mmCIF file of C-alpha atoms in Angstrom:
data_model
loop_
_atom_site.group_PDB
_atom_site.id
_atom_site.type_symbol
_atom_site.label_atom_id
_atom_site.label_comp_id
_atom_site.label_asym_id
_atom_site.label_seq_id
_atom_site.Cartn_x
_atom_site.Cartn_y
_atom_site.Cartn_z
ATOM 1 C CA ARG L 1 37.660 -114.638 37.337
ATOM 2 C CA VAL L 2 40.182 -115.417 34.572
ATOM 3 C CA ARG L 3 37.326 -116.668 32.362
ATOM 4 C CA GLU L 4 35.399 -113.488 33.164
ATOM 5 C CA ARG L 5 38.336 -111.385 32.047
ATOM 6 C CA GLU L 6 38.779 -113.415 28.850
ATOM 7 C CA ARG L 7 35.076 -113.047 28.081
ATOM 8 C CA GLU L 8 35.321 -109.255 28.579
ATOM 9 C CA LYS L 9 38.440 -109.205 26.404
ATOM 10 C CA ALA L 10 36.642 -111.144 23.631
ATOM 11 C CA THR L 11 33.606 -108.842 23.901
ATOM 12 C CA GLU L 12 35.883 -105.777 23.683
ATOM 13 C CA GLU L 13 37.614 -107.241 20.600
ATOM 14 C CA ARG L 14 34.241 -107.897 18.928
ATOM 15 C CA ARG L 15 33.183 -104.324 19.705
ATOM 16 C CA GLU L 16 36.466 -103.028 18.269
ATOM 17 C CA ILE L 17 35.909 -105.092 15.092
ATOM 18 C CA GLU L 18 32.343 -103.701 14.841
ATOM 19 C CA ARG L 19 33.618 -100.130 15.281
ATOM 20 C CA GLU L 20 36.242 -100.755 12.581
ATOM 21 C CA LYS L 21 33.537 -102.055 10.215
ATOM 22 C CA GLU L 22 31.421 -98.969 10.941
ATOM 23 C CA ARG L 23 34.401 -96.680 10.271
ATOM 24 C CA LYS L 24 35.095 -98.423 6.935
ATOM 25 C CA LYS L 25 31.422 -98.188 5.983
ATOM 26 C CA ALA L 26 31.382 -94.463 6.846
ATOM 27 C CA LYS L 27 34.574 -93.920 4.844
ATOM 28 C CA ARG L 28 33.067 -95.692 1.817
ATOM 29 C CA GLY L 29 29.910 -93.571 2.163
ATOM 30 C CA GLU L 30 31.995 -90.384 2.242
ATOM 31 C CA GLU L 31 33.949 -91.529 -0.820
ATOM 32 C CA ARG L 32 30.721 -92.196 -2.713
ATOM 33 C CA GLN L 33 29.354 -88.812 -1.617
ATOM 34 C CA ARG L 34 32.519 -87.044 -2.810
ATOM 35 C CA LYS L 35 32.379 -88.909 -6.118
ATOM 36 C CA ARG L 36 28.726 -87.918 -6.609
ATOM 37 C CA GLU L 37 29.476 -84.289 -5.814
ATOM 38 C CA GLY L 38 32.421 -84.325 -8.238
ATOM 39 C CA LYS L 39 30.167 -85.707 -10.975
ATOM 40 C CA ARG L 40 27.508 -83.128 -10.194
ATOM 41 C CA GLU L 41 30.056 -80.304 -10.350
ATOM 42 C CA GLU L 42 31.372 -81.650 -13.642
ATOM 43 C CA GLN L 43 27.856 -81.802 -15.035
ATOM 44 C CA ASN L 44 27.129 -78.251 -13.868
ATOM 45 C CA GLU L 45 30.376 -77.102 -15.462
ATOM 46 C CA ARG L 46 29.373 -78.725 -18.762
ATOM 47 C CA LYS L 47 25.926 -77.150 -18.515
ATOM 48 C CA GLY L 48 27.546 -73.771 -17.899
ATOM 49 C CA GLU L 49 29.847 -74.245 -20.890
ATOM 50 C CA ILE L 50 26.903 -75.175 -23.116
ATOM 51 C CA GLU L 51 24.949 -72.168 -21.818
ATOM 52 C CA ARG L 52 27.883 -69.798 -22.416
ATOM 53 C CA GLU L 53 28.376 -71.226 -25.918
ATOM 54 C CA ARG L 54 24.680 -70.709 -26.674
ATOM 55 C CA ALA L 55 24.890 -67.125 -25.396
ATOM 56 C CA ARG L 56 27.974 -66.464 -27.563
ATOM 57 C CA LYS L 57 26.198 -67.899 -30.588
ATOM 58 C CA LEU L 58 23.094 -65.804 -29.910
ATOM 59 C CA GLN L 59 25.221 -62.694 -29.486
ATOM 60 C CA SER L 60 27.038 -63.260 -32.771
ATOM 61 C CA GLU L 61 23.730 -64.042 -34.518
ATOM 62 C CA SER L 62 22.157 -60.836 -33.206
ATOM 63 C CA GLU L 63 25.262 -58.870 -34.234
ATOM 64 C CA ILE L 64 25.012 -60.369 -37.719
ATOM 65 C CA ALA L 65 21.294 -59.512 -37.814
ATOM 66 C CA ARG L 66 22.047 -55.910 -36.743
ATOM 67 C CA LYS L 67 24.741 -55.647 -39.415
ATOM 68 C CA ARG L 68 22.298 -56.913 -42.041
ATOM 69 C CA ALA L 69 19.632 -54.482 -40.863
ATOM 70 C CA ARG L 70 22.102 -51.570 -41.094
ATOM 71 C CA LYS L 71 23.068 -52.670 -44.597
ATOM 72 C CA ARG L 72 19.407 -52.755 -45.651
ATOM 73 C CA ALA L 73 18.808 -49.338 -44.091
ATOM 74 C CA ARG L 74 21.761 -47.859 -46.011
ATOM 75 C CA LYS L 75 20.464 -49.405 -49.224
ATOM 76 C CA ARG L 76 16.989 -47.906 -48.630
ATOM 77 C CA ALA L 77 18.525 -44.515 -47.843
ATOM 78 C CA ARG L 78 20.532 -44.562 -51.092
ATOM 79 C CA LYS L 79 17.403 -45.525 -53.021
ATOM 80 C CA ARG L 80 15.424 -42.662 -51.461
ATOM 81 C CA ALA L 81 18.253 -40.226 -52.179
ATOM 82 C CA ARG L 82 18.345 -41.268 -55.853
ATOM 83 C CA LYS L 83 14.558 -40.928 -56.077
ATOM 84 C CA ARG L 84 14.700 -37.406 -54.584
ATOM 85 C CA ALA L 85 17.536 -36.433 -56.933
ATOM 86 C CA ARG L 86 15.525 -37.636 -59.964
ATOM 87 C CA LYS L 87 12.455 -35.757 -58.733
ATOM 88 C CA ARG L 88 14.529 -32.556 -58.303
ATOM 89 C CA ALA L 89 16.051 -32.980 -61.764
ATOM 90 C CA ARG L 90 12.586 -33.442 -63.343
ATOM 91 C CA LYS L 91 11.230 -30.414 -61.506
ATOM 92 C CA LYS L 92 14.176 -28.270 -62.595
ATOM 93 C CA GLU L 93 13.833 -29.502 -66.180
ATOM 94 C CA SER L 94 10.112 -28.764 -66.289
ATOM 95 C CA GLU L 95 10.701 -25.289 -64.795
ATOM 96 C CA GLU L 96 13.353 -24.588 -67.433
ATOM 97 C CA GLU L 97 10.984 -25.873 -70.113
ATOM 98 C CA SER L 98 8.134 -23.672 -68.931
ATOM 99 C CA GLU L 99 10.519 -20.701 -68.698
ATOM 100 C CA LYS L 100 11.556 -21.293 -72.346
ATOM 101 C CA GLU L 101 7.863 -21.563 -73.268
ATOM 102 C CA ARG L 102 7.135 -18.214 -71.558
ATOM 103 C CA GLU L 103 10.138 -16.694 -73.332
ATOM 104 C CA ARG L 104 8.785 -17.925 -76.702
ATOM 105 C CA GLU L 105 5.349 -16.484 -75.823
ATOM 106 C CA ARG L 106 6.906 -13.083 -75.025
ATOM 107 C CA LYS L 107 8.888 -13.186 -78.258
ATOM 108 C CA ARG L 108 5.721 -13.979 -80.241
ATOM 109 C CA ALA L 109 3.875 -11.188 -78.466
ATOM 110 C CA ARG L 110 6.701 -8.721 -79.291
ATOM 111 C CA GLU L 111 6.702 -9.817 -82.922
ATOM 112 C CA LYS L 112 2.937 -9.397 -83.041
ATOM 113 C CA GLU L 113 3.271 -5.986 -81.470
ATOM 114 C CA SER L 114 5.930 -4.896 -83.971
ATOM 115 C CA ALA L 115 3.828 -6.293 -86.818
ATOM 116 C CA LYS L 116 0.879 -4.194 -85.647
ATOM 117 C CA GLU L 117 2.983 -1.034 -85.473
ATOM 118 C CA SER L 118 4.340 -1.419 -88.972
#
């Protein structure tokens, strides 16, 4: 009976040692899992940072492109305005010229008329 009890005691101790080993193994597994998740989160954070940086860069590039486009548009508008102004000036000049020419014609006609009368 005493031997029986000692055998049971030894068996119980072995079981306890096994359970302890299992607990340690589980704990290690959890630690590894946590470590992996931490790394994954870190990596995702870095990815997010890189993505945000790329978006910022793109935004600033597109803003720069828009600025450049506006500048070009203003330049074209000024060029067109100058062209129109020159065209108007030429038209006005030619009208004044033709008006002077008509005036000279009238003068000649009057002189001719007065020459005929005298």
